Tab-separated table of N, CA, C and O in Angstrom:
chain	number	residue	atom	x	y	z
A	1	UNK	N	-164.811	55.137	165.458
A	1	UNK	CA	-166.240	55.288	165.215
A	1	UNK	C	-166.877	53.912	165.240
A	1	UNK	O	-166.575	52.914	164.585
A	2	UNK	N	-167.754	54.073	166.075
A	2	UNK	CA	-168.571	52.326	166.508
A	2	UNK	C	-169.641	52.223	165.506
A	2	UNK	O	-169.870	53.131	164.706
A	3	UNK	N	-170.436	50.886	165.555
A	3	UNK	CA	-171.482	51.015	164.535
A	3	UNK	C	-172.817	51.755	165.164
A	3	UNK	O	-172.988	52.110	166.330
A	4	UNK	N	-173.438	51.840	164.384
A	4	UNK	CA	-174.554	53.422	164.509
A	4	UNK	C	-175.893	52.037	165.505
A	4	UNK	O	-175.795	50.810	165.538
A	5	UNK	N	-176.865	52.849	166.084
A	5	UNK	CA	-177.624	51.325	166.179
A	5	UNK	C	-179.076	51.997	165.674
A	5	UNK	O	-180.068	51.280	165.538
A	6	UNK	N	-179.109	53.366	165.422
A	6	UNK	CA	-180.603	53.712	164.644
A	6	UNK	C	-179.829	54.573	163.715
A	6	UNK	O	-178.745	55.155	163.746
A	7	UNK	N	-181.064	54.388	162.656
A	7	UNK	CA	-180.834	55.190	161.209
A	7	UNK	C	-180.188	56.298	161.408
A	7	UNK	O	-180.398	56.934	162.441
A	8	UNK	N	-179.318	56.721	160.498
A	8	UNK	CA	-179.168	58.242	160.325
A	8	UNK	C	-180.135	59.012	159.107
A	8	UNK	O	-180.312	60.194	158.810
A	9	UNK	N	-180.482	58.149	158.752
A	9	UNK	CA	-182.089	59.293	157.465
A	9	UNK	C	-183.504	59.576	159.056
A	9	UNK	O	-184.088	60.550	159.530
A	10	UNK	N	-183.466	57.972	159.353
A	10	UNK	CA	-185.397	58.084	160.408
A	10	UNK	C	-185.107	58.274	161.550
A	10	UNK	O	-185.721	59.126	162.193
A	11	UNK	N	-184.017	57.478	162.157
A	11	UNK	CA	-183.626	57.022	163.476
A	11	UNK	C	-184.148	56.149	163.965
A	11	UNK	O	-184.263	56.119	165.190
A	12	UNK	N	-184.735	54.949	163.005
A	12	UNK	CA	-185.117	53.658	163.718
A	12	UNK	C	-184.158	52.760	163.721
A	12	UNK	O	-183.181	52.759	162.972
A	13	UNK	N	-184.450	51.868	164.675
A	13	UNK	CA	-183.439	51.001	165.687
A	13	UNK	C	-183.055	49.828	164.443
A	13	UNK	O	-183.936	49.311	163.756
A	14	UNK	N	-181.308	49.455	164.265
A	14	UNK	CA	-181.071	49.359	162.976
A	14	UNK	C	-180.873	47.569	163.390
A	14	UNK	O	-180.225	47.285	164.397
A	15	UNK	N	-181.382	46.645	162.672
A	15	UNK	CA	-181.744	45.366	163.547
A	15	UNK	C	-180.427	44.345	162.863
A	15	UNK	O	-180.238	43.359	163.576
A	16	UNK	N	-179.589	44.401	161.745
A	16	UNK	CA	-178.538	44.041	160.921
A	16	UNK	C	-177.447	44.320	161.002
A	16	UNK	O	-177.348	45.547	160.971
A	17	UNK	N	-175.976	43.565	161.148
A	17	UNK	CA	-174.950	44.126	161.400
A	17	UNK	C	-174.765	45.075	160.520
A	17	UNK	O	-174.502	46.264	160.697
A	18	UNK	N	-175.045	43.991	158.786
A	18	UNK	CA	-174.852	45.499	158.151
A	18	UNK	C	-175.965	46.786	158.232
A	18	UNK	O	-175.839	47.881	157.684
A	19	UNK	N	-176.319	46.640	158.499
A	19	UNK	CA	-177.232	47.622	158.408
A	19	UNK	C	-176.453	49.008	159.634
A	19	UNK	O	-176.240	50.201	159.420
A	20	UNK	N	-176.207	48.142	160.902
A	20	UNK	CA	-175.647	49.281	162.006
A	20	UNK	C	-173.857	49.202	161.100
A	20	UNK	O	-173.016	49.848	161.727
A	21	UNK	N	-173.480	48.728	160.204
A	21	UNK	CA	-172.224	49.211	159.827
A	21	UNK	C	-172.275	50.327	159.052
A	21	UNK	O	-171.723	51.424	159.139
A	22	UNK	N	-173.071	49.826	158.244
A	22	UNK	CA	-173.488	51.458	156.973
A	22	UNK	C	-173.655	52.586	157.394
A	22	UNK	O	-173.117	53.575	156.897
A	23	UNK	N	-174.918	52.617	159.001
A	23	UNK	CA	-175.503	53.384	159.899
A	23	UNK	C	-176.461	53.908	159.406
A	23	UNK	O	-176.830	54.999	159.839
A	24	UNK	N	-177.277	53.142	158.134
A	24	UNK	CA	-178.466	53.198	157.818
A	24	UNK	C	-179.457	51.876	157.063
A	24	UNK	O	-179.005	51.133	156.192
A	25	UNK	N	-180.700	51.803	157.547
A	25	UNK	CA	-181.384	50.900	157.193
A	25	UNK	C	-181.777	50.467	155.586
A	25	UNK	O	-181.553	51.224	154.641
A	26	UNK	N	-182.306	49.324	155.462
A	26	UNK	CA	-182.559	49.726	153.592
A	26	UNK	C	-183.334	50.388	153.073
A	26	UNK	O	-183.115	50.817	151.940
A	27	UNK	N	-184.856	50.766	153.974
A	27	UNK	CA	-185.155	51.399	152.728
A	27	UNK	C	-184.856	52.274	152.961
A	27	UNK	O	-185.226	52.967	152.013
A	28	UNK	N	-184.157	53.148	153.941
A	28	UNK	CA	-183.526	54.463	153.663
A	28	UNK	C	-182.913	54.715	152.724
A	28	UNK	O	-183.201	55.612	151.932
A	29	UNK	N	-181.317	53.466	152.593
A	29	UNK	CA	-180.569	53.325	151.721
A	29	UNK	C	-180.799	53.433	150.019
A	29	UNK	O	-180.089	54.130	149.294
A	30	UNK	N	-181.989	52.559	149.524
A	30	UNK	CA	-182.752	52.624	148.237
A	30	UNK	C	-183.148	54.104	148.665
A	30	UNK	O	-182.447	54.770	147.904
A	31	UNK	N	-183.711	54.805	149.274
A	31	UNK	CA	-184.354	55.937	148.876
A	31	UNK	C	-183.344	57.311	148.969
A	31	UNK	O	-183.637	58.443	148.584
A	32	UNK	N	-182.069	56.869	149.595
A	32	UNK	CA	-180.481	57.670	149.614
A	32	UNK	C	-179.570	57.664	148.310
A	32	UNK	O	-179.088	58.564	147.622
A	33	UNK	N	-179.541	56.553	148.268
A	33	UNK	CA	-178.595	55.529	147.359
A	33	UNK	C	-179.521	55.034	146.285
A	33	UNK	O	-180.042	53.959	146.583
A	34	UNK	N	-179.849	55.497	145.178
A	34	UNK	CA	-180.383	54.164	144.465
A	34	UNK	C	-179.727	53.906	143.449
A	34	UNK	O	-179.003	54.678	142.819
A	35	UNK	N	-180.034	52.386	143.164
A	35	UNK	CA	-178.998	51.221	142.719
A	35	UNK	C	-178.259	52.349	141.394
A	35	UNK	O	-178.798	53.344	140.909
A	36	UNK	N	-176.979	51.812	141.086
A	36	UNK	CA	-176.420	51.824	140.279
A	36	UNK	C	-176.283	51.410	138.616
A	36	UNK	O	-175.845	50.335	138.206
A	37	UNK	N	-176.550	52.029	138.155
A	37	UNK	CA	-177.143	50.986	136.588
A	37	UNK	C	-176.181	49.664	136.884
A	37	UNK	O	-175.597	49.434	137.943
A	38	UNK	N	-176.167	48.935	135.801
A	38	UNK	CA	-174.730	47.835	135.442
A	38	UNK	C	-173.999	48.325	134.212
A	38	UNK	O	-174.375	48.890	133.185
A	39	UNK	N	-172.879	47.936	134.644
A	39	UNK	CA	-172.077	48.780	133.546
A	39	UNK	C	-172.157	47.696	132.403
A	39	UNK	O	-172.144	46.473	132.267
A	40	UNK	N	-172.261	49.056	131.528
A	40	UNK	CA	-171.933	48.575	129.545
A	40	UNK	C	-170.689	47.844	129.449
A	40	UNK	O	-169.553	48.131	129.828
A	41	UNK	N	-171.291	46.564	128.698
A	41	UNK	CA	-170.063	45.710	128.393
A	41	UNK	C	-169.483	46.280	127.131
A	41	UNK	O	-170.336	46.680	126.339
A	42	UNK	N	-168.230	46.411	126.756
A	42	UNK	CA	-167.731	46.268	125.635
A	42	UNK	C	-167.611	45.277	124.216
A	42	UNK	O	-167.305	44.121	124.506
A	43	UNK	N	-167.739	45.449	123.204
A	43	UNK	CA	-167.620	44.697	122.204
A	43	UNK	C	-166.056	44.439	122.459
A	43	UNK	O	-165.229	45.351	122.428
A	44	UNK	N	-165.669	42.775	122.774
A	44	UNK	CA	-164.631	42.233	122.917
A	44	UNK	C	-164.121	42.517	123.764
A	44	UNK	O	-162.896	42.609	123.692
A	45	UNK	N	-164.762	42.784	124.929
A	45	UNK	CA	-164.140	42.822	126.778
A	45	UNK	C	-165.613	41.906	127.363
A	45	UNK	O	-165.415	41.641	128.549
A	46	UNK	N	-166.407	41.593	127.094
A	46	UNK	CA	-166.961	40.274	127.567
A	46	UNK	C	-166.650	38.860	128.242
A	46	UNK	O	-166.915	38.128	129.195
A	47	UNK	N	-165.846	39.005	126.994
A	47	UNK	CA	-165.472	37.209	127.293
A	47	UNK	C	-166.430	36.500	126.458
A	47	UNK	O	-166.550	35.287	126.624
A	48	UNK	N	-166.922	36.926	125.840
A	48	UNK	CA	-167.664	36.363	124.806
A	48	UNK	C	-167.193	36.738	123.120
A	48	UNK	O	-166.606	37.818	123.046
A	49	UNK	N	-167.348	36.087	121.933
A	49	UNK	CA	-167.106	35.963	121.033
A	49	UNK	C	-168.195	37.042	120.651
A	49	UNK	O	-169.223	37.344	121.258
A	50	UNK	N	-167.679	37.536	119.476
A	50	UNK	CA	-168.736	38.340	119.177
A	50	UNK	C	-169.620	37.713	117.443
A	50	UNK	O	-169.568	36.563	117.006
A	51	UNK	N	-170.147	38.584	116.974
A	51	UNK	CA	-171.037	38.171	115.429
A	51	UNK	C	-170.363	37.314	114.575
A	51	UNK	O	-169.364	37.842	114.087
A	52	UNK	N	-170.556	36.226	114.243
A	52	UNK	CA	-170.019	35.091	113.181
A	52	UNK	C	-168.571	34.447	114.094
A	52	UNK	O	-167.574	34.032	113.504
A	53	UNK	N	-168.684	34.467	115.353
A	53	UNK	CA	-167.329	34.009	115.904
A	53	UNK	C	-165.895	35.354	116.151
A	53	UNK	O	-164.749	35.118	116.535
A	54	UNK	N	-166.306	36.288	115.893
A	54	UNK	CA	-165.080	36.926	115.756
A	54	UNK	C	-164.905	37.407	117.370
A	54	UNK	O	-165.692	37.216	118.296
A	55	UNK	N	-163.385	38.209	117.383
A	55	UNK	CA	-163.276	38.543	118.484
A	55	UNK	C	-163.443	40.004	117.964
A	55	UNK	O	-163.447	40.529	116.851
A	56	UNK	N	-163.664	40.704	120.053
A	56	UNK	CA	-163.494	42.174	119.939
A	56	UNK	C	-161.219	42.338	119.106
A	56	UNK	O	-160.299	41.567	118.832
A	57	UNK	N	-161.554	44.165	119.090
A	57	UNK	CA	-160.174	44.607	119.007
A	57	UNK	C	-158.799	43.577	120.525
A	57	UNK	O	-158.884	43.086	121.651
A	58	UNK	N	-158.145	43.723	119.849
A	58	UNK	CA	-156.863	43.124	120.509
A	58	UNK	C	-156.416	44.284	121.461
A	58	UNK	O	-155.407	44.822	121.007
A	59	UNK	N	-156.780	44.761	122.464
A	59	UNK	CA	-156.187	46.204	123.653
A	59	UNK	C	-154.358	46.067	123.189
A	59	UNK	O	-153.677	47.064	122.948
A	60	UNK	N	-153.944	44.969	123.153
A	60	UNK	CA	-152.593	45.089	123.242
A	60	UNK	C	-152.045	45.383	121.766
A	60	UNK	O	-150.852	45.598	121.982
A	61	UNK	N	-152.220	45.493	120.582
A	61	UNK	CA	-152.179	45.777	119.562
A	61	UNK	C	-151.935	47.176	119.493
A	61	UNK	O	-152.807	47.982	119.816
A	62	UNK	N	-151.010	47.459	119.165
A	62	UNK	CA	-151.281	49.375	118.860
A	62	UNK	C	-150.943	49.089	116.795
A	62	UNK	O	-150.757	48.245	115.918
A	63	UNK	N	-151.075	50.557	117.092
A	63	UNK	CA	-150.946	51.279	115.284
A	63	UNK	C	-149.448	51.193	115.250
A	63	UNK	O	-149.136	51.224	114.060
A	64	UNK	N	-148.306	51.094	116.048
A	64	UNK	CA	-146.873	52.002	116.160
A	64	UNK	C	-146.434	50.595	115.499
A	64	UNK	O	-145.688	50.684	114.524
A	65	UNK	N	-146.746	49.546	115.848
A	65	UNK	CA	-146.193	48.492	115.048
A	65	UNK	C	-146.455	47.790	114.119
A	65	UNK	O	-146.027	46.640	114.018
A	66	UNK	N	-147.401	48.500	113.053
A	66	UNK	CA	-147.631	48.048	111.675
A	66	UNK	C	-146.716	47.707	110.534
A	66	UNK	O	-147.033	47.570	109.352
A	67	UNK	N	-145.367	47.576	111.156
A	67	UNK	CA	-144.438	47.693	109.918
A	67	UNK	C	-143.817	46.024	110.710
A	67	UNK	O	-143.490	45.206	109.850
A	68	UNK	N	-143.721	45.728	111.601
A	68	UNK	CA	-143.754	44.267	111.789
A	68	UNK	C	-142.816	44.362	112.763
A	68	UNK	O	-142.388	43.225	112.960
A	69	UNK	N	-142.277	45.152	113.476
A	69	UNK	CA	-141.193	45.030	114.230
A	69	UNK	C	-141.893	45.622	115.484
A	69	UNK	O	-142.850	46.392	115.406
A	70	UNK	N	-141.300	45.172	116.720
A	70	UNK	CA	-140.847	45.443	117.973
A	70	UNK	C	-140.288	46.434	118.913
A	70	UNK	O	-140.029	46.109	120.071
């Protein structure tokens, strides 16, 4: 499959590689596709410190080893 060279929403002549790769123009695309929120960061998956310096939870930490062993 080659690249497209007019829209598949209007059928106008698509003037961007990407644009003939997608096989549609932008504002088709925004009015097909629209944007994606940004995803929710986690408390302590940032990379940032959180309130008074602390960190988020430890992922690698479980409950199974509260008694101190391995």
């Amino acid at each position: 499959m080659g690249e497209s060279k007019n829209c598949s929403e209007c059928g106008r002549r698509l003037r961007t590689a990407a644009s003939r790769a997608r096989g549609i123009g932008p504002v088709c695309e925004v009015k097909v596709r629209p944007a994606q929120p940004a995803p929710a960061t986690l408390p302590g998956l940032s990379g940032r410190r959180g309130p008074a310096g602390q960190d988020g939870p430890d992922l690698l930490d479980t409950d199974d080893d509260q008694d101190g062993t391995r």
